[in-house]
Structure formats: structure tokens, C-alpha cells
Short mmCIF file of C-alpha atoms and ligand atoms in Angstrom, two decimals:
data_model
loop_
_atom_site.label_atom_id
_atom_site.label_comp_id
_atom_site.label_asym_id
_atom_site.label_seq_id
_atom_site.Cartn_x
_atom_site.Cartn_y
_atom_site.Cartn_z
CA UNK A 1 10.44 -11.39 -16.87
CA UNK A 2 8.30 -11.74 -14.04
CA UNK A 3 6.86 -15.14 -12.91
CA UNK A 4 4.51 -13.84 -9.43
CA UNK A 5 3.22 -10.51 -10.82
CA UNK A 6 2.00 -8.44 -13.98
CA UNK A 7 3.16 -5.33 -14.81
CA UNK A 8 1.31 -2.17 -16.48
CA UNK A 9 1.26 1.49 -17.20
CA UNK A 10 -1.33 3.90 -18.12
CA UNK A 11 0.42 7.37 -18.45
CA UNK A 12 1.87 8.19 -15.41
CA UNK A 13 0.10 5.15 -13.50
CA UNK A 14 1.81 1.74 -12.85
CA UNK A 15 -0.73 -1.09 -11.72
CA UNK A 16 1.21 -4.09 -10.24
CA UNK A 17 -0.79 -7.37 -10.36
CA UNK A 18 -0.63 -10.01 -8.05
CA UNK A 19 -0.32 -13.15 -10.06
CA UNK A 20 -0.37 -16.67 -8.33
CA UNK A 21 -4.25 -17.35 -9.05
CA UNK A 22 -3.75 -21.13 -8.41
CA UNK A 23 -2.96 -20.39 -4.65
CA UNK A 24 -5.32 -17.36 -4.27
CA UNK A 25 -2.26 -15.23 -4.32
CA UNK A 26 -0.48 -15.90 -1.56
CA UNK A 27 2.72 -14.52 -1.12
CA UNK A 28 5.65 -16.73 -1.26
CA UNK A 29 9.32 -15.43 -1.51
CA UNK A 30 9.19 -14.85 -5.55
CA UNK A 31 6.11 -12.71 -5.44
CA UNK A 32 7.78 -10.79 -2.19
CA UNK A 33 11.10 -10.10 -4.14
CA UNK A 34 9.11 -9.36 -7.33
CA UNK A 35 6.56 -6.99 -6.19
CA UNK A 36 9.56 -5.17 -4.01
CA UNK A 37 11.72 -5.27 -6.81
CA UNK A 38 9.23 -3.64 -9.19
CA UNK A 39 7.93 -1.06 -6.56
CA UNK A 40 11.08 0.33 -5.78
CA UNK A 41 12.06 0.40 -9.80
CA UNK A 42 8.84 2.02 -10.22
CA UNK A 43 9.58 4.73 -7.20
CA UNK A 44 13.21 5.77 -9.48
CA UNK A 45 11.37 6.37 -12.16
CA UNK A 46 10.51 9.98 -12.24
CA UNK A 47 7.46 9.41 -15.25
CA UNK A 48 5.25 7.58 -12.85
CA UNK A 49 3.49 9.54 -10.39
CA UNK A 50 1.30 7.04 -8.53
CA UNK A 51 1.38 2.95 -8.17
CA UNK A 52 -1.61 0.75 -7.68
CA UNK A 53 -0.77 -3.02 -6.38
CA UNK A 54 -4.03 -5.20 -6.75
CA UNK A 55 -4.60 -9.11 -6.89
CA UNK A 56 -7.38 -10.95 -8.57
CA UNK A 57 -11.68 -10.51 -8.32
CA UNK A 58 -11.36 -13.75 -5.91
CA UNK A 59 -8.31 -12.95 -3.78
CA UNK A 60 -5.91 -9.59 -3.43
CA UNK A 61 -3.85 -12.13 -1.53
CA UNK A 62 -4.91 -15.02 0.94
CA UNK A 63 -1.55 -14.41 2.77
CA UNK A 64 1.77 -15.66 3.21
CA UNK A 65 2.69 -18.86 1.31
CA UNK A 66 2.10 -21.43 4.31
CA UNK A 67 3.09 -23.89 2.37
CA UNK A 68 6.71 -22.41 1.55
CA UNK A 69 6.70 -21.34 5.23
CA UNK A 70 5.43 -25.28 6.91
CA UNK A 71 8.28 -26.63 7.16
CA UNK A 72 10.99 -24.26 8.20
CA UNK A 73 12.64 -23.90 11.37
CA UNK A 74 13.50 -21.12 13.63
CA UNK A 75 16.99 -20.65 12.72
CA UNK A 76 16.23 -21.10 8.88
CA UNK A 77 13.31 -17.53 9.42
CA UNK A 78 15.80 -15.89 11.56
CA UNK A 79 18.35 -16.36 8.86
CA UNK A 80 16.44 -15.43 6.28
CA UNK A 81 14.90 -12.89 7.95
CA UNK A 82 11.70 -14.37 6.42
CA UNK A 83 9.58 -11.38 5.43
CA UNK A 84 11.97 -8.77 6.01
CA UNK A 85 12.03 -7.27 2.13
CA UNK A 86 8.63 -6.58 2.65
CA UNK A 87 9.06 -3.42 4.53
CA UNK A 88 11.02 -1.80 2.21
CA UNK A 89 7.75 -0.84 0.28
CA UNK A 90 7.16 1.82 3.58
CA UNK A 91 9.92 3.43 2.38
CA UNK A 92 8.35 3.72 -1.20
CA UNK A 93 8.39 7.25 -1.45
CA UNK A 94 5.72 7.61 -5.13
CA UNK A 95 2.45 7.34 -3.70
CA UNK A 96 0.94 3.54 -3.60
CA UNK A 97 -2.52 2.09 -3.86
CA UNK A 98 -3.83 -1.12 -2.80
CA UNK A 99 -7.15 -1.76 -5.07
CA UNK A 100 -8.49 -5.24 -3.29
CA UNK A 101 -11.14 -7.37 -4.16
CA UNK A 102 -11.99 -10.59 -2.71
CA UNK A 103 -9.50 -11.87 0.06
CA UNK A 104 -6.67 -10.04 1.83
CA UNK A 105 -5.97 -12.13 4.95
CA UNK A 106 -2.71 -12.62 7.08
CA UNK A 107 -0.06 -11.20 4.56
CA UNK A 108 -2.61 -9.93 1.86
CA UNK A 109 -4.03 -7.56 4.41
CA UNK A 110 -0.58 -6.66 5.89
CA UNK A 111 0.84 -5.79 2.02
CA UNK A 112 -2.70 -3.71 1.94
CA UNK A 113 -1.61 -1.61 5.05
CA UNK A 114 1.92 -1.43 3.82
CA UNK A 115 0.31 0.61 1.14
CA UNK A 116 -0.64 5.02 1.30
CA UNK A 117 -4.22 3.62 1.51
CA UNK A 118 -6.39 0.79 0.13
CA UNK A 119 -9.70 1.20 -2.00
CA UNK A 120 -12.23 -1.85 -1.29
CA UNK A 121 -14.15 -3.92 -3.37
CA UNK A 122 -17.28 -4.88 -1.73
CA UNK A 123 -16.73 -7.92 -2.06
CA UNK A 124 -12.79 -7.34 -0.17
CA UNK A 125 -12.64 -9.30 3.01
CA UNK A 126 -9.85 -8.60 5.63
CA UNK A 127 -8.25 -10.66 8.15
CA UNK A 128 -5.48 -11.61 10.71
CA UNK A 129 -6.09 -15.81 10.91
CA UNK A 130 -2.83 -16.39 11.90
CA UNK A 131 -3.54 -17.50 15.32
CA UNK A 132 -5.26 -20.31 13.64
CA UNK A 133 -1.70 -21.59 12.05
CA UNK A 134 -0.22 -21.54 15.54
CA UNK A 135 1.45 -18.03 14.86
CA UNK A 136 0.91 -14.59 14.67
CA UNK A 137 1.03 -11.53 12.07
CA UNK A 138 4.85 -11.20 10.97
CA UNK A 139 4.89 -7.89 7.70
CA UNK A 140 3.58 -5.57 10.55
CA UNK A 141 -0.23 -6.95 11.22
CA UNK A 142 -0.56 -6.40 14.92
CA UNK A 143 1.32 -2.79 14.43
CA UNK A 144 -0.25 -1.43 11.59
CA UNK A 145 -4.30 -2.93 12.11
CA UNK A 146 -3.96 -1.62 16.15
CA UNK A 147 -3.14 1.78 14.50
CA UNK A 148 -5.90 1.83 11.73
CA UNK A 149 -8.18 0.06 14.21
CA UNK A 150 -7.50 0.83 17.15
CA UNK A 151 -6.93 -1.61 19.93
CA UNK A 152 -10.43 -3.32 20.31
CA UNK A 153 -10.87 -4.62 16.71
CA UNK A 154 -7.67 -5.13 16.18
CA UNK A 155 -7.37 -7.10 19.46
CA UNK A 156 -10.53 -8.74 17.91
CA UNK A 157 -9.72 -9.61 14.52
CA UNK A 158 -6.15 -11.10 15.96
CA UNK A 159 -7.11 -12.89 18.51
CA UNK A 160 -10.12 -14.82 16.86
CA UNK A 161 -9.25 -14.75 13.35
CA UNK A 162 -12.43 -13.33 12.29
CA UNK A 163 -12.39 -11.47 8.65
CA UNK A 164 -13.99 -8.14 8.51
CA UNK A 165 -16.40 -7.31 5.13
CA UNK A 166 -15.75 -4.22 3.16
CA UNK A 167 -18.56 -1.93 4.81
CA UNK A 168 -16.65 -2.84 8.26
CA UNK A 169 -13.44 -2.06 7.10
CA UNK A 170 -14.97 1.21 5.69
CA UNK A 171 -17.09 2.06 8.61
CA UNK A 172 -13.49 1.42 11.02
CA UNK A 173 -10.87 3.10 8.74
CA UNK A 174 -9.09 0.43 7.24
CA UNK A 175 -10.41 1.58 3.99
CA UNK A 176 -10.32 4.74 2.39
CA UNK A 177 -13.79 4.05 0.30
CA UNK A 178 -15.78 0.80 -0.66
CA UNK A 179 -16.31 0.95 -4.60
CA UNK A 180 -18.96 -2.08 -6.65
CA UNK A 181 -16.49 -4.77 -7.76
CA UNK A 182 -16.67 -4.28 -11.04
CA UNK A 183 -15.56 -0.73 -11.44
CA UNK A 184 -12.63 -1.07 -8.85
CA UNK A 185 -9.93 -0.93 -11.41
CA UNK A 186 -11.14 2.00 -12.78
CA UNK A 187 -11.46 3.88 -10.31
CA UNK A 188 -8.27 2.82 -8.53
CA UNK A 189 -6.71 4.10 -11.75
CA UNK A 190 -9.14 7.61 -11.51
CA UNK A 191 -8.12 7.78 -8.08
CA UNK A 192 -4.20 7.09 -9.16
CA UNK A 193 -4.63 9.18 -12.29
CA UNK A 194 -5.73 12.43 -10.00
CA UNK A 195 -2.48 12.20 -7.67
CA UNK A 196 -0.18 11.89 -10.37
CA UNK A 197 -1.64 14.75 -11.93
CA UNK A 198 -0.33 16.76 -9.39
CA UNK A 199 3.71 17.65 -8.54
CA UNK A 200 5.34 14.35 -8.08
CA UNK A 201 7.85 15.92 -5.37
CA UNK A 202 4.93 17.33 -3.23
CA UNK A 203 2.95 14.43 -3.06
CA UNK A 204 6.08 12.61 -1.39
CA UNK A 205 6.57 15.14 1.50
CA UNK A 206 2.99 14.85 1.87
CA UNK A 207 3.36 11.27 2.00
CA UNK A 208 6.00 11.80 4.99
CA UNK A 209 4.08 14.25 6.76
CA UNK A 210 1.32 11.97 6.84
CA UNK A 211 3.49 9.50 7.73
CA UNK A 212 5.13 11.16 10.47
CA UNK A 213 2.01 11.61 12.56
CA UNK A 214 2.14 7.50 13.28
CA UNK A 215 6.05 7.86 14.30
CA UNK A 216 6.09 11.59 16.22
CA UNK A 217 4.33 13.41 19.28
CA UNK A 218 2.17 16.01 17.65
CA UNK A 219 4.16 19.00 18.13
CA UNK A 220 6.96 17.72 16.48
CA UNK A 221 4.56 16.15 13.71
CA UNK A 222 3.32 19.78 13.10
CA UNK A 223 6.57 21.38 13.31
CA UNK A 224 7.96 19.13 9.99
CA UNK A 225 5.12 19.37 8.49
CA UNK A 226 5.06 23.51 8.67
CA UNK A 227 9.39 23.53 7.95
CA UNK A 228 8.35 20.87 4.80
CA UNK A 229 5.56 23.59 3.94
CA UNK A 230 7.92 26.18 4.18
CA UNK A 231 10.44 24.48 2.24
CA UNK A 232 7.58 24.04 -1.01
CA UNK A 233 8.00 28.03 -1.87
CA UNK A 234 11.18 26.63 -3.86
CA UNK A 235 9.50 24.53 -6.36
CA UNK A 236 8.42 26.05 -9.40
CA UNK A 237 5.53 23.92 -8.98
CA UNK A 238 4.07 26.05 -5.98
CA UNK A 239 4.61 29.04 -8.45
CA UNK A 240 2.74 27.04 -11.37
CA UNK A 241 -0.18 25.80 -8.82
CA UNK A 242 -0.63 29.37 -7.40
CA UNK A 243 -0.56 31.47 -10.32
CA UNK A 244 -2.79 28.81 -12.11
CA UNK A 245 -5.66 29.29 -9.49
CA UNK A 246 -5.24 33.41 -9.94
CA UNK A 247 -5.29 32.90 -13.36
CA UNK A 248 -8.30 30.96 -13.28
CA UNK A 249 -6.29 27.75 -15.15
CA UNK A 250 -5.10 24.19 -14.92
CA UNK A 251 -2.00 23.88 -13.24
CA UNK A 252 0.80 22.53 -15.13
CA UNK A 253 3.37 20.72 -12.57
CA UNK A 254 7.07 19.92 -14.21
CA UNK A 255 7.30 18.12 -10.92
CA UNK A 256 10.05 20.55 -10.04
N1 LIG B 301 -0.66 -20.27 1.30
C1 LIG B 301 -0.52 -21.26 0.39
N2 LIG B 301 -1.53 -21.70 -0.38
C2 LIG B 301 -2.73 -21.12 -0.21
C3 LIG B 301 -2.95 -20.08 0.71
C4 LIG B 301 -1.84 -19.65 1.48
N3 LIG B 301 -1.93 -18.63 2.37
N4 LIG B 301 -4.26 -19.72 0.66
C5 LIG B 301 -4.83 -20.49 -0.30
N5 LIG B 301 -3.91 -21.34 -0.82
C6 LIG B 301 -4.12 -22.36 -1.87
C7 LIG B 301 -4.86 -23.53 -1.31
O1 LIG B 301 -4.00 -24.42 -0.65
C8 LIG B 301 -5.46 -24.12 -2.58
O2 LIG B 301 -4.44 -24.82 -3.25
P1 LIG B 301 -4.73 -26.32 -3.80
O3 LIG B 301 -5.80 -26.11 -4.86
O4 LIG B 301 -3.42 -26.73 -4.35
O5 LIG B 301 -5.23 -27.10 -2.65
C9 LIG B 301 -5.78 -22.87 -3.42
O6 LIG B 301 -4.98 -21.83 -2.86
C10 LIG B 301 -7.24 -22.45 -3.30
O7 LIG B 301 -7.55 -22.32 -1.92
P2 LIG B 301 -8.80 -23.07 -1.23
O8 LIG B 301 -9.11 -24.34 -1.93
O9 LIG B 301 -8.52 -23.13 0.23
O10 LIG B 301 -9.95 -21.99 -1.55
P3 LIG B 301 -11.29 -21.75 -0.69
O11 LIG B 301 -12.12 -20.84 -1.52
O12 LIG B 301 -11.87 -23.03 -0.22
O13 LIG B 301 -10.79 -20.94 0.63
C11 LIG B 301 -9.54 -19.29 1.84
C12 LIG B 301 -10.26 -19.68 0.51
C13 LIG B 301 -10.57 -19.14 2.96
C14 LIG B 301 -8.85 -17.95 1.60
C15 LIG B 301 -8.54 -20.38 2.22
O14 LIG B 301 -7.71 -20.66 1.08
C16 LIG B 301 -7.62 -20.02 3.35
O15 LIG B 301 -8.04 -20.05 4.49
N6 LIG B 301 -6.34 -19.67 3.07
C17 LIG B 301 -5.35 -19.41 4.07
C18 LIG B 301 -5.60 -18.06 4.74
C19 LIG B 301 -4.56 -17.82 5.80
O16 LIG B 301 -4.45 -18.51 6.79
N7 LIG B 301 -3.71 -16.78 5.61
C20 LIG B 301 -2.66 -16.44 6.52
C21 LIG B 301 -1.37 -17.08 6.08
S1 LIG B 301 -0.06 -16.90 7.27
C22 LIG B 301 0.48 -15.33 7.07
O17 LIG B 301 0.04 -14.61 6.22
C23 LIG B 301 1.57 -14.91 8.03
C24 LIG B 301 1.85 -13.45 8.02
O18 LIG B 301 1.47 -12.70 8.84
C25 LIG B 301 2.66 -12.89 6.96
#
């Protein structure tokens, strides 16, 4: 039983939700080992093909629990490694969606870039405020906003603390489309629906191809991605999705 988060599934979807609506979400070390803990369950589990992580209409997440975090000390994060779990949804291999609405600052936006991609709200507002606390980014802001951003805005957005509306985010790359608030579960779960339509397997070495172009030079990016490509003529779902198209039918993917 789950005290941070709700779980769900429609067919091969999961939708985590982000449940602490008395703080606005924010992140504290239950919700961190809950939401990890159910992603990489989720990712074992062969029947579900695509997972959505959203939050509330008011706040995806207004970051990490300051008020867990106030009083520690350096030797009591070091030892903890405070935050550390959270990167072990990058290595989520089933493809993950972050549907936000409302706020996603310091952490919230950080667990939305952890995420394949993130659809928007337009009401979704993102920040780094950070600085203001007297710190800075710690699940991978500064890395992972410099690369969707580049360096300007994300130098920007750091350094002031300024949030960024939907349309920005859109217009910069952060987000991979802005949808009216109140559809943006729906389509999160159209969007999630369409991927895990298609071969489970492929999606994931898509995932690390795509991933691979933010860790690799681009030879070597293109070389994986062409010995992956290569490696697809063994599924029998590159025989089912070719023979489908000549035949003029749906696919049907065994995820094999
Ligand atoms: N941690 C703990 N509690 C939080 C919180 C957070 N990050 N954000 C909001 N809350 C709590 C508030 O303390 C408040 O609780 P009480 O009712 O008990 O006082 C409740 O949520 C509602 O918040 P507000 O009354 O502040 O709501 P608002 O509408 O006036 O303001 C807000 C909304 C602008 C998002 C404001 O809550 C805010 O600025 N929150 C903090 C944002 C922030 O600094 N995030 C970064 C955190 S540090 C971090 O994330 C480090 C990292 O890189 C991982």
C-alpha cells in the first residue's frame, strides 16, 4: 500500500500519480522510494508497454521536500546520498511519460526531465528556484535543462529562479507538445496508448538510441543505432510489422 502515490492501469498503460496534495507534491523520501519502487516494478512487467507519472491540476510537483531536507547536515546528505534513488528511473527501460499540469519546479521539473519526454498542460510552469534556498539543482537540473535548453536559458532559469510557462517550454524544447488542461490525461494516455501498441522490445532500443545521442560523439551514436537496427531482423515483430504494411493490415506485435 502506497502512502505518496496512486497507482493505475488502463490496458497496457500504467499512470503513476503523485499524491502529497497538502504540500503541492513535493517530493520527500517516501514519494522518491515509492514512485522508484513502482517504476521499476512496472518496467519487469512485460504487460505494460508505456508509463505515465503525473501530479495534480495545481502542482506535478513543487520540488524536493525542503522541509524534510532544512535541517540536515552535510554528512547526514552525503550519507544518505540524498536523492540518489532518483536516477534509477534513467535506467527505466519501458517508455515513461511525464503528463504535468500546474507546477514542476526544483525536483518536480528534474523528475519531468528524468522522464522519455513530458506533455504540458498550459497551465504547467517550470523552474530551477533553488538558488533562492541557498542551493542548487541536485536529481540532474543543471545537466539535463542545459541539454534540453541549451546553455542560455538554462543559465537563465538557474541563476534567477525564474519559471518558464508552457508555450516557453514548448517553443524551447522542454516539452514535447502543450495540450488544454483539461484533456491532458487523456491524451497522455492516447499518447501512452499508441507506444504500447507497438513491440515493447523495440521501443526500448529506441529508447537507448535516443538516449545515446546525449552520452556519445555522433559517429559512434549512429554506429549503435545502425548495429541495434541490424540486430531488429530477429524479432518476429519486424516480420509481423513488415508483412502487415504489404498486406495492407494492422500489425500485430507479440513483443517478440
Ligand atoms: N517542500 C515542502 N513543502 C512545500 C513545498 C516544498 N518544495 N512546496 C510547497 N510546499 C507546501 C507549503 O509549505 C504549504 O504547506 P503549508 O500549507 O503546510 O504551509 C503547501 O505546500 C502549499 O504551498 P503554498 O502555500 O506555498 O502555495 P502557494 O500557492 O502560495 O505557492 C509555490 C506555490 C510557488 C509552488 C510555493 O509553494 C513554492 O515556492 N514552493 C517551493 C518551490 C521550491 O523552492 N522548489 C524547490 C525545492 S528544492 C529542490 O527541489 C532541490 C532539488 O533540486 C531536488
Amino acid at each position: 500500500m502506497s502512502d505518496t502515490i496512486l497507482l493505475e492501469r488502463r490496458g497496457r498503460v500504467a499512470l503513476i500519480t503523485l499524491n502529497r496534495p497538502e504540500a503541492l507534491n513535493a517530493l520527500n523520501e517516501a514519494m522518491m522510494n515509492e514512485v522508484v519502487d513502482a517504476a521499476r516494478e512496472l518496467d519487469r512487467d512485460p504487460s505494460v508497454g508505456a508509463i505515465i507519472i503525473t501530479g495534480s491540476a495545481r502542482a506535478f510537483a513543487a520540488g524536493a521536500d525542503i522541509k524534510e531536507m532544512a535541517g540536515q547536515s552535510y554528512l547526514d546528505m552525503y550519507a544518505a546520498d540524498w536523492f540518489a534513488r532518483w536516477s534509477e528511473l534513467a535506467r527505466v527501460r519501458t517508455p515513461l511519460i511525464a503528463a504535468v499540469a500546474g507546477y514542476a519546479l526544483g525536483g518536480g521539473c528534474e523528475l519531468a526531465m528524468l522522464c522519455d519526454f513530458i506533455l504540458a498542460a498550459d497551465t504547467a510552469k517550470f523552474g530551477q528556484p533553488e538558488m533562492k534556498l541557498g542551493v542548487i539543482p541536485g536529481i540532474g537540473g543543471s545537466q539535463r535543462l542545459s541539454r534540453a535548453l541549451g546553455k542560455a536559458k538554462a543559465m537563465e532559469m538557474i541563476l534567477t529562479g525564474r519559471t518558464m510557462d508552457a508555450a516557453e517550454a514548448e517553443q524551447s524544447g522542454l516539452v514535447a507538445r502543450v495540450i488544454p488542461a483539461d484533456q491532458l490525461l487523456e491524451e497522455a494516455f492516447a499518447t501512452a496508448t499508441t507506444i504500447a501498441s507497438r513491440s515493447l522490445p523495440v521501443a526500448m532500443l529506441a529508447k537507448e538510441c535516443v538516449n545515446a545521442a546525449f552520452e556519445t560523439t555522433l559517429t559512434e551514436g549512429v554506429h549503435f543505432e545502425r548495429r541495434l537496427f541490424h540486430s531488429l531482423f530477429a524479432t518476429q515483430d519486424q516480420k509481423e510489422g513488415m508483412a502487415a504494411f504489404i498486406e495492407k493490415r494492422d500489425p500485430r506485435f507479440t513483443h517478440k
